Amino acid sequence: MMDALSVVSQLRDLASEPQNREVIVQDQGCLPGLVLFLDHKDPDVLLATLQTLRYLAEMSPNIPIMKNELGMMVSLENLMGREGPSDITALAQEVYGILSAPAYPVPHTYERERRRKSQFFINSSNKKAKSVTLHIQGLNSTDQRGLCEEALLKVRGVISFTFQMASKRCTVRIRSDLSTESLASAIAATKVLSAQQVVKNEAGEEVLIPLNTSGVKVQQNSALPDYLPEEESPVQEVDRAISRTTAKEDSSGSWLNAAAGFLTKTFYW
């Protein structure tokens, strides 16, 4: 059963993969639905919506479409001016700033590097995997984010990762046999970043756990993206994600189509 949080969380996960961003923005139901989610009362829905928009805005051709979407800029301004969680306010400001900034052409070499990295992201349904949330000290700009990306890309056993820049968080999906200390060691090797694990205590409060990086051996990928054995490649789940190779051609029956239908039925009357 779909609800607002599950839909926007799935859209956020899909938007984290660059090859899906154009499809999501061009869909007639998803972008208007995300704008409406910016007025949602649930802070978890708001945060996931802003994270989704932040991913979508990383693709420069999407920016004018998003900026001109009815209610987008007004809703972001409202979030920037309201009292609430600081991570929501900061992320709203970040998205608003990106959409408001003058358009500059993206260097060809950067686009080529982004495409190379996009091949690294795979469907998150790997059954022999776990997710780890890291707080990364020094994650203050896109330059530091790039360093962190490069460090994680080199670690054998990392499946995918997404960033929440406003809160300096990175959620990493890894093979179950990969230690969290290996991630921290790879990040510490950048010399400008350090990582702590984010966990919840018995009271449900988030706490930061220091990670030992001394003497930790990091097994590196020898080639990208073929770093996982074939038998451990993820199983496709049609009802949970867009197929990366048929996202544009096969919209009927895809999860995105179902999500757009949910948004249309929920918000349009």
PDB file of C-alpha atoms in Angstrom:
ATOM      1  CA  MET A   1       0.000   0.000   0.000  1.00  0.00           C
ATOM      2  CA  MET A   2       1.471   3.323  -1.080  1.00  0.00           C
ATOM      3  CA  ASP A   3       1.608   6.325   1.210  1.00  0.00           C
ATOM      4  CA  ALA A   4       3.287   9.715   0.889  1.00  0.00           C
ATOM      5  CA  LEU A   5       6.497   8.744   2.689  1.00  0.00           C
ATOM      6  CA  SER A   6       6.995   5.466   0.820  1.00  0.00           C
ATOM      7  CA  VAL A   7       6.385   7.127  -2.550  1.00  0.00           C
ATOM      8  CA  VAL A   8       8.737  10.046  -1.989  1.00  0.00           C
ATOM      9  CA  SER A   9      11.379   7.763  -0.446  1.00  0.00           C
ATOM     10  CA  GLN A  10      11.313   5.569  -3.547  1.00  0.00           C
ATOM     11  CA  LEU A  11      11.525   8.643  -5.782  1.00  0.00           C
ATOM     12  CA  ARG A  12      14.523   9.850  -3.759  1.00  0.00           C
ATOM     13  CA  ASP A  13      16.274   6.503  -4.209  1.00  0.00           C
ATOM     14  CA  LEU A  14      15.572   6.574  -7.931  1.00  0.00           C
ATOM     15  CA  ALA A  15      16.716  10.189  -8.238  1.00  0.00           C
ATOM     16  CA  SER A  16      20.029   9.273  -6.607  1.00  0.00           C
ATOM     17  CA  GLU A  17      20.871   7.424  -9.837  1.00  0.00           C
ATOM     18  CA  PRO A  18      21.714  10.010 -12.540  1.00  0.00           C
ATOM     19  CA  GLN A  19      20.179   8.033 -15.408  1.00  0.00           C
ATOM     20  CA  ASN A  20      16.704   8.312 -13.806  1.00  0.00           C
ATOM     21  CA  ARG A  21      16.639  12.076 -13.209  1.00  0.00           C
ATOM     22  CA  GLU A  22      15.494  13.188 -16.641  1.00  0.00           C
ATOM     23  CA  VAL A  23      12.674  10.633 -16.641  1.00  0.00           C
ATOM     24  CA  ILE A  24      11.371  11.768 -13.250  1.00  0.00           C
ATOM     25  CA  VAL A  25      11.396  15.471 -14.130  1.00  0.00           C
ATOM     26  CA  GLN A  26       9.717  14.950 -17.484  1.00  0.00           C
ATOM     27  CA  ASP A  27       6.985  12.775 -16.026  1.00  0.00           C
ATOM     28  CA  GLN A  28       3.730  14.728 -15.889  1.00  0.00           C
ATOM     29  CA  GLY A  29       2.802  13.496 -12.443  1.00  0.00           C
ATOM     30  CA  CYS A  30       5.979  13.204 -10.376  1.00  0.00           C
ATOM     31  CA  LEU A  31       7.331  16.766 -10.386  1.00  0.00           C
ATOM     32  CA  PRO A  32       3.962  18.411  -9.572  1.00  0.00           C
ATOM     33  CA  GLY A  33       3.512  15.800  -6.848  1.00  0.00           C
ATOM     34  CA  LEU A  34       6.888  16.637  -5.331  1.00  0.00           C
ATOM     35  CA  VAL A  35       5.907  20.309  -5.229  1.00  0.00           C
ATOM     36  CA  LEU A  36       2.746  19.397  -3.346  1.00  0.00           C
ATOM     37  CA  PHE A  37       4.776  17.277  -0.935  1.00  0.00           C
ATOM     38  CA  LEU A  38       6.686  20.464  -0.013  1.00  0.00           C
ATOM     39  CA  ASP A  39       3.561  21.500   1.915  1.00  0.00           C
ATOM     40  CA  HIS A  40       3.283  18.190   3.761  1.00  0.00           C
ATOM     41  CA  LYS A  41       3.086  18.268   7.563  1.00  0.00           C
ATOM     42  CA  ASP A  42       5.313  15.230   8.121  1.00  0.00           C
ATOM     43  CA  PRO A  43       8.962  16.385   8.448  1.00  0.00           C
ATOM     44  CA  ASP A  44      10.173  13.013   7.154  1.00  0.00           C
ATOM     45  CA  VAL A  45       8.182  13.528   3.954  1.00  0.00           C
ATOM     46  CA  LEU A  46       9.511  17.090   3.647  1.00  0.00           C
ATOM     47  CA  LEU A  47      13.127  15.994   4.083  1.00  0.00           C
ATOM     48  CA  ALA A  48      12.812  13.126   1.585  1.00  0.00           C
ATOM     49  CA  THR A  49      11.135  15.476  -0.912  1.00  0.00           C
ATOM     50  CA  LEU A  50      13.929  18.049  -0.623  1.00  0.00           C
ATOM     51  CA  GLN A  51      16.553  15.333  -0.984  1.00  0.00           C
ATOM     52  CA  THR A  52      14.805  14.156  -4.150  1.00  0.00           C
ATOM     53  CA  LEU A  53      14.717  17.678  -5.581  1.00  0.00           C
ATOM     54  CA  ARG A  54      18.392  18.137  -4.712  1.00  0.00           C
ATOM     55  CA  TYR A  55      19.302  15.045  -6.709  1.00  0.00           C
ATOM     56  CA  LEU A  56      17.136  16.115  -9.651  1.00  0.00           C
ATOM     57  CA  ALA A  57      18.756  19.554  -9.680  1.00  0.00           C
ATOM     58  CA  GLU A  58      22.202  18.007 -10.152  1.00  0.00           C
ATOM     59  CA  MET A  59      21.258  17.476 -13.797  1.00  0.00           C
ATOM     60  CA  SER A  60      21.537  20.955 -15.292  1.00  0.00           C
ATOM     61  CA  PRO A  61      18.866  20.512 -18.038  1.00  0.00           C
ATOM     62  CA  ASN A  62      16.340  19.768 -15.276  1.00  0.00           C
ATOM     63  CA  ILE A  63      16.875  23.097 -13.515  1.00  0.00           C
ATOM     64  CA  PRO A  64      14.749  25.381 -15.759  1.00  0.00           C
ATOM     65  CA  ILE A  65      11.938  22.809 -15.789  1.00  0.00           C
ATOM     66  CA  MET A  66      11.977  22.553 -12.007  1.00  0.00           C
ATOM     67  CA  LYS A  67      12.258  26.313 -11.521  1.00  0.00           C
ATOM     68  CA  ASN A  68       9.235  26.946 -13.744  1.00  0.00           C
ATOM     69  CA  GLU A  69       7.097  24.241 -12.162  1.00  0.00           C
ATOM     70  CA  LEU A  70       4.033  25.890 -10.642  1.00  0.00           C
ATOM     71  CA  GLY A  71       4.506  26.461  -6.907  1.00  0.00           C
ATOM     72  CA  MET A  72       8.081  25.199  -6.732  1.00  0.00           C
ATOM     73  CA  MET A  73       9.929  28.409  -5.808  1.00  0.00           C
ATOM     74  CA  VAL A  74       7.104  29.695  -3.586  1.00  0.00           C
ATOM     75  CA  SER A  75       7.004  26.448  -1.602  1.00  0.00           C
ATOM     76  CA  LEU A  76      10.785  26.483  -1.160  1.00  0.00           C
ATOM     77  CA  GLU A  77      10.649  30.091   0.054  1.00  0.00           C
ATOM     78  CA  ASN A  78       7.961  29.124   2.572  1.00  0.00           C
ATOM     79  CA  LEU A  79      10.141  26.314   3.931  1.00  0.00           C
ATOM     80  CA  MET A  80      13.121  28.662   4.174  1.00  0.00           C
ATOM     81  CA  GLY A  81      11.128  31.114   6.263  1.00  0.00           C
ATOM     82  CA  ARG A  82       9.277  28.754   8.570  1.00  0.00           C
ATOM     83  CA  GLU A  83      10.364  27.444  11.929  1.00  0.00           C
ATOM     84  CA  GLY A  84      11.252  23.798  11.946  1.00  0.00           C
ATOM     85  CA  PRO A  85      14.103  21.292  11.759  1.00  0.00           C
ATOM     86  CA  SER A  86      17.319  22.992  10.699  1.00  0.00           C
ATOM     87  CA  ASP A  87      18.191  20.294   8.162  1.00  0.00           C
ATOM     88  CA  ILE A  88      14.931  20.946   6.290  1.00  0.00           C
ATOM     89  CA  THR A  89      15.503  24.708   6.263  1.00  0.00           C
ATOM     90  CA  ALA A  90      19.112  24.334   5.129  1.00  0.00           C
ATOM     91  CA  LEU A  91      18.249  21.888   2.370  1.00  0.00           C
ATOM     92  CA  ALA A  92      15.396  24.112   1.147  1.00  0.00           C
ATOM     93  CA  GLN A  93      17.857  27.003   0.941  1.00  0.00           C
ATOM     94  CA  GLU A  94      20.325  24.834  -0.980  1.00  0.00           C
ATOM     95  CA  VAL A  95      17.747  23.701  -3.545  1.00  0.00           C
ATOM     96  CA  TYR A  96      16.385  27.233  -3.919  1.00  0.00           C
ATOM     97  CA  GLY A  97      19.891  28.566  -4.481  1.00  0.00           C
ATOM     98  CA  ILE A  98      20.609  25.991  -7.191  1.00  0.00           C
ATOM     99  CA  LEU A  99      17.369  26.706  -9.037  1.00  0.00           C
ATOM    100  CA  SER A 100      17.874  30.470  -8.747  1.00  0.00           C
ATOM    101  CA  ALA A 101      21.511  30.545  -9.875  1.00  0.00           C
ATOM    102  CA  PRO A 102      22.405  31.621 -13.434  1.00  0.00           C
ATOM    103  CA  ALA A 103      22.841  28.736 -15.808  1.00  0.00           C
ATOM    104  CA  TYR A 104      26.402  27.839 -16.708  1.00  0.00           C
ATOM    105  CA  PRO A 105      27.455  25.130 -19.167  1.00  0.00           C
ATOM    106  CA  VAL A 106      28.772  22.003 -17.496  1.00  0.00           C
ATOM    107  CA  PRO A 107      32.265  21.019 -18.730  1.00  0.00           C
ATOM    108  CA  HIS A 108      32.266  17.957 -20.925  1.00  0.00           C
ATOM    109  CA  THR A 109      34.854  16.223 -18.757  1.00  0.00           C
ATOM    110  CA  TYR A 110      32.646  16.620 -15.695  1.00  0.00           C
ATOM    111  CA  GLU A 111      29.657  15.113 -17.491  1.00  0.00           C
ATOM    112  CA  ARG A 112      31.808  12.195 -18.611  1.00  0.00           C
ATOM    113  CA  GLU A 113      32.938  11.628 -15.025  1.00  0.00           C
ATOM    114  CA  ARG A 114      29.338  11.756 -13.792  1.00  0.00           C
ATOM    115  CA  ARG A 115      28.344   9.142 -16.372  1.00  0.00           C
ATOM    116  CA  ARG A 116      31.195   6.909 -15.237  1.00  0.00           C
ATOM    117  CA  LYS A 117      30.050   7.212 -11.645  1.00  0.00           C
ATOM    118  CA  SER A 118      26.414   6.605 -12.564  1.00  0.00           C
ATOM    119  CA  GLN A 119      27.346   3.126 -13.811  1.00  0.00           C
ATOM    120  CA  PHE A 120      28.516   2.312 -10.314  1.00  0.00           C
ATOM    121  CA  PHE A 121      25.067   2.712  -8.778  1.00  0.00           C
ATOM    122  CA  ILE A 122      22.997  -0.450  -8.906  1.00  0.00           C
ATOM    123  CA  ASN A 123      19.543  -1.426  -7.748  1.00  0.00           C
ATOM    124  CA  SER A 124      19.359  -1.393  -3.952  1.00  0.00           C
ATOM    125  CA  SER A 125      17.606  -4.758  -3.712  1.00  0.00           C
ATOM    126  CA  ASN A 126      20.768  -6.793  -3.124  1.00  0.00           C
ATOM    127  CA  LYS A 127      19.732  -9.345  -0.537  1.00  0.00           C
ATOM    128  CA  LYS A 128      23.279  -9.814   0.800  1.00  0.00           C
ATOM    129  CA  ALA A 129      23.658  -6.162   1.732  1.00  0.00           C
ATOM    130  CA  LYS A 130      23.246  -3.778   4.625  1.00  0.00           C
ATOM    131  CA  SER A 131      22.941  -0.005   4.946  1.00  0.00           C
ATOM    132  CA  VAL A 132      25.214   2.187   7.062  1.00  0.00           C
ATOM    133  CA  THR A 133      24.694   5.881   7.818  1.00  0.00           C
ATOM    134  CA  LEU A 134      27.827   7.957   8.297  1.00  0.00           C
ATOM    135  CA  HIS A 135      28.306  11.488   9.613  1.00  0.00           C
ATOM    136  CA  ILE A 136      31.200  12.931   7.624  1.00  0.00           C
ATOM    137  CA  GLN A 137      33.168  15.754   9.183  1.00  0.00           C
ATOM    138  CA  GLY A 138      34.415  18.166   6.528  1.00  0.00           C
ATOM    139  CA  LEU A 139      31.597  17.511   4.050  1.00  0.00           C
ATOM    140  CA  ASN A 140      30.975  21.183   3.360  1.00  0.00           C
ATOM    141  CA  SER A 141      30.925  21.545  -0.420  1.00  0.00           C
ATOM    142  CA  THR A 142      30.650  19.686  -3.709  1.00  0.00           C
ATOM    143  CA  ASP A 143      34.456  19.442  -3.792  1.00  0.00           C
ATOM    144  CA  GLN A 144      34.523  17.482  -0.533  1.00  0.00           C
ATOM    145  CA  ARG A 145      31.585  15.420  -1.738  1.00  0.00           C
ATOM    146  CA  GLY A 146      33.591  14.530  -4.844  1.00  0.00           C
ATOM    147  CA  LEU A 147      36.505  13.397  -2.681  1.00  0.00           C
ATOM    148  CA  CYS A 148      34.187  11.230  -0.622  1.00  0.00           C
ATOM    149  CA  GLU A 149      32.615   9.754  -3.745  1.00  0.00           C
ATOM    150  CA  GLU A 150      36.017   8.833  -5.138  1.00  0.00           C
ATOM    151  CA  ALA A 151      37.044   7.241  -1.834  1.00  0.00           C
ATOM    152  CA  LEU A 152      33.879   5.118  -1.597  1.00  0.00           C
ATOM    153  CA  LEU A 153      34.010   4.115  -5.259  1.00  0.00           C
ATOM    154  CA  LYS A 154      37.373   2.466  -4.609  1.00  0.00           C
ATOM    155  CA  VAL A 155      36.128   0.216  -1.801  1.00  0.00           C
ATOM    156  CA  ARG A 156      35.268  -3.283  -2.928  1.00  0.00           C
ATOM    157  CA  GLY A 157      31.877  -4.243  -1.542  1.00  0.00           C
ATOM    158  CA  VAL A 158      30.257  -0.807  -1.673  1.00  0.00           C
ATOM    159  CA  ILE A 159      27.022  -1.089  -3.676  1.00  0.00           C
ATOM    160  CA  SER A 160      25.651   2.449  -3.672  1.00  0.00           C
ATOM    161  CA  PHE A 161      25.605   5.640  -1.651  1.00  0.00           C
ATOM    162  CA  THR A 162      23.518   8.786  -1.267  1.00  0.00           C
ATOM    163  CA  PHE A 163      24.381  12.095   0.371  1.00  0.00           C
ATOM    164  CA  GLN A 164      22.427  14.487   2.596  1.00  0.00           C
ATOM    165  CA  MET A 165      24.686  17.502   2.356  1.00  0.00           C
ATOM    166  CA  ALA A 166      22.745  19.685   4.781  1.00  0.00           C
ATOM    167  CA  SER A 167      23.281  17.228   7.633  1.00  0.00           C
ATOM    168  CA  LYS A 168      26.717  15.984   6.436  1.00  0.00           C
ATOM    169  CA  ARG A 169      25.365  12.470   6.178  1.00  0.00           C
ATOM    170  CA  CYS A 170      26.061   9.678   3.727  1.00  0.00           C
ATOM    171  CA  THR A 171      24.000   6.501   3.582  1.00  0.00           C
ATOM    172  CA  VAL A 172      26.068   3.658   2.145  1.00  0.00           C
ATOM    173  CA  ARG A 173      24.737   0.302   1.037  1.00  0.00           C
ATOM    174  CA  ILE A 174      27.433  -2.340   1.370  1.00  0.00           C
ATOM    175  CA  ARG A 175      27.909  -6.079   1.252  1.00  0.00           C
ATOM    176  CA  SER A 176      27.155  -7.736   4.574  1.00  0.00           C
ATOM    177  CA  ASP A 177      30.754  -8.900   4.988  1.00  0.00           C
ATOM    178  CA  LEU A 178      32.266  -5.410   4.604  1.00  0.00           C
ATOM    179  CA  SER A 179      33.145  -3.681   7.871  1.00  0.00           C
ATOM    180  CA  THR A 180      32.077  -0.129   8.618  1.00  0.00           C
ATOM    181  CA  GLU A 181      35.667   0.593   9.670  1.00  0.00           C
ATOM    182  CA  SER A 182      36.737  -0.021   6.067  1.00  0.00           C
ATOM    183  CA  LEU A 183      34.493   2.810   4.922  1.00  0.00           C
ATOM    184  CA  ALA A 184      35.850   5.132   7.607  1.00  0.00           C
ATOM    185  CA  SER A 185      39.420   4.207   6.698  1.00  0.00           C
ATOM    186  CA  ALA A 186      38.843   4.944   3.002  1.00  0.00           C
ATOM    187  CA  ILE A 187      37.279   8.310   3.858  1.00  0.00           C
ATOM    188  CA  ALA A 188      40.068   9.167   6.292  1.00  0.00           C
ATOM    189  CA  ALA A 189      42.585   8.499   3.497  1.00  0.00           C
ATOM    190  CA  THR A 190      41.379  11.707   1.812  1.00  0.00           C
ATOM    191  CA  LYS A 191      43.210  13.589   4.617  1.00  0.00           C
ATOM    192  CA  VAL A 192      40.399  16.172   4.788  1.00  0.00           C
ATOM    193  CA  LEU A 193      37.389  14.050   5.763  1.00  0.00           C
ATOM    194  CA  SER A 194      36.579  11.765   8.681  1.00  0.00           C
ATOM    195  CA  ALA A 195      33.572   9.573   9.374  1.00  0.00           C
ATOM    196  CA  GLN A 196      31.536   8.453  12.374  1.00  0.00           C
ATOM    197  CA  GLN A 197      28.683   5.982  12.302  1.00  0.00           C
ATOM    198  CA  VAL A 198      25.170   7.244  13.057  1.00  0.00           C
ATOM    199  CA  VAL A 199      23.108   4.843  15.181  1.00  0.00           C
ATOM    200  CA  LYS A 200      20.069   5.085  17.428  1.00  0.00           C
ATOM    201  CA  ASN A 201      20.269   4.323  21.132  1.00  0.00           C
ATOM    202  CA  GLU A 202      17.617   2.598  23.209  1.00  0.00           C
ATOM    203  CA  ALA A 203      15.736   5.877  23.547  1.00  0.00           C
ATOM    204  CA  GLY A 204      15.543   6.231  19.788  1.00  0.00           C
ATOM    205  CA  GLU A 205      18.001   9.140  19.760  1.00  0.00           C
ATOM    206  CA  GLU A 206      20.725   9.414  17.158  1.00  0.00           C
ATOM    207  CA  VAL A 207      24.276   9.131  18.477  1.00  0.00           C
ATOM    208  CA  LEU A 208      27.659   9.225  16.731  1.00  0.00           C
ATOM    209  CA  ILE A 209      29.968   6.242  17.163  1.00  0.00           C
ATOM    210  CA  PRO A 210      33.711   6.770  16.536  1.00  0.00           C
ATOM    211  CA  LEU A 211      35.237   4.278  14.108  1.00  0.00           C
ATOM    212  CA  ASN A 212      38.738   2.865  14.423  1.00  0.00           C
ATOM    213  CA  THR A 213      40.667   3.351  11.175  1.00  0.00           C
ATOM    214  CA  SER A 214      44.174   2.410  12.294  1.00  0.00           C
ATOM    215  CA  GLY A 215      45.435  -0.819  10.763  1.00  0.00           C
ATOM    216  CA  VAL A 216      42.227  -1.407   8.800  1.00  0.00           C
ATOM    217  CA  LYS A 217      42.931  -2.941   5.394  1.00  0.00           C
ATOM    218  CA  VAL A 218      40.675  -1.640   2.630  1.00  0.00           C
ATOM    219  CA  GLN A 219      40.094  -3.999  -0.275  1.00  0.00           C
ATOM    220  CA  GLN A 220      39.913  -1.877  -3.414  1.00  0.00           C
ATOM    221  CA  ASN A 221      38.083  -2.388  -6.690  1.00  0.00           C
ATOM    222  CA  SER A 222      40.412  -3.290  -9.518  1.00  0.00           C
ATOM    223  CA  ALA A 223      37.837  -2.183 -12.082  1.00  0.00           C
ATOM    224  CA  LEU A 224      34.504  -0.425 -12.184  1.00  0.00           C
ATOM    225  CA  PRO A 225      31.680  -1.291 -12.204  1.00  0.00           C
ATOM    226  CA  ASP A 226      32.321  -5.080 -12.272  1.00  0.00           C
ATOM    227  CA  TYR A 227      33.145  -5.416  -8.608  1.00  0.00           C
ATOM    228  CA  LEU A 228      30.484  -7.841  -7.415  1.00  0.00           C
ATOM    229  CA  PRO A 229      30.425 -11.554  -8.274  1.00  0.00           C
ATOM    230  CA  GLU A 230      27.700 -12.385 -10.775  1.00  0.00           C
ATOM    231  CA  GLU A 231      25.747 -14.539  -8.347  1.00  0.00           C
ATOM    232  CA  GLU A 232      25.460 -11.567  -5.988  1.00  0.00           C
ATOM    233  CA  SER A 233      24.106  -9.131  -8.523  1.00  0.00           C
ATOM    234  CA  PRO A 234      20.742  -7.748  -7.398  1.00  0.00           C
ATOM    235  CA  VAL A 235      17.429  -9.314  -8.303  1.00  0.00           C
ATOM    236  CA  GLN A 236      15.183  -7.041 -10.320  1.00  0.00           C
ATOM    237  CA  GLU A 237      11.991  -6.032  -8.553  1.00  0.00           C
ATOM    238  CA  VAL A 238       9.634  -4.446 -11.035  1.00  0.00           C
ATOM    239  CA  ASP A 239       7.292  -3.101  -8.380  1.00  0.00           C
ATOM    240  CA  ARG A 240      10.102  -1.379  -6.459  1.00  0.00           C
ATOM    241  CA  ALA A 241      12.328   0.348  -8.972  1.00  0.00           C
ATOM    242  CA  ILE A 242      12.767   1.554 -12.525  1.00  0.00           C
ATOM    243  CA  SER A 243      14.803  -0.650 -14.798  1.00  0.00           C
ATOM    244  CA  ARG A 244      17.896   1.389 -15.577  1.00  0.00           C
ATOM    245  CA  THR A 245      18.070   0.188 -19.191  1.00  0.00           C
ATOM    246  CA  THR A 246      14.402   0.616 -20.036  1.00  0.00           C
ATOM    247  CA  ALA A 247      13.388   3.575 -17.893  1.00  0.00           C
ATOM    248  CA  LYS A 248      12.562   5.771 -20.897  1.00  0.00           C
ATOM    249  CA  GLU A 249      11.072   3.151 -23.189  1.00  0.00           C
ATOM    250  CA  ASP A 250       9.016   1.067 -20.777  1.00  0.00           C
ATOM    251  CA  SER A 251       7.026   3.445 -18.629  1.00  0.00           C
ATOM    252  CA  SER A 252       3.904   1.243 -18.620  1.00  0.00           C
ATOM    253  CA  GLY A 253       3.925  -1.008 -15.600  1.00  0.00           C
ATOM    254  CA  SER A 254       7.014   0.615 -14.132  1.00  0.00           C
ATOM    255  CA  TRP A 255       7.167   1.767 -10.546  1.00  0.00           C
ATOM    256  CA  LEU A 256       7.456   5.375 -11.699  1.00  0.00           C
ATOM    257  CA  ASN A 257       4.216   5.062 -13.603  1.00  0.00           C
ATOM    258  CA  ALA A 258       2.536   3.656 -10.498  1.00  0.00           C
ATOM    259  CA  ALA A 259       3.924   6.476  -8.361  1.00  0.00           C
ATOM    260  CA  ALA A 260       2.690   9.089 -10.829  1.00  0.00           C
ATOM    261  CA  GLY A 261      -0.739   7.452 -10.728  1.00  0.00           C
ATOM    262  CA  PHE A 262      -0.719   7.596  -6.935  1.00  0.00           C
ATOM    263  CA  LEU A 263       0.180  11.291  -6.997  1.00  0.00           C
ATOM    264  CA  THR A 264      -2.504  12.055  -9.561  1.00  0.00           C
ATOM    265  CA  LYS A 265      -5.228  10.208  -7.634  1.00  0.00           C
ATOM    266  CA  THR A 266      -4.161  11.735  -4.336  1.00  0.00           C
ATOM    267  CA  PHE A 267      -3.740  15.385  -5.265  1.00  0.00           C
ATOM    268  CA  TYR A 268      -5.800  16.050  -8.410  1.00  0.00           C
ATOM    269  CA  TRP A 269      -9.564  16.144  -8.354  1.00  0.00           C
TER     270      TRP A 269
END
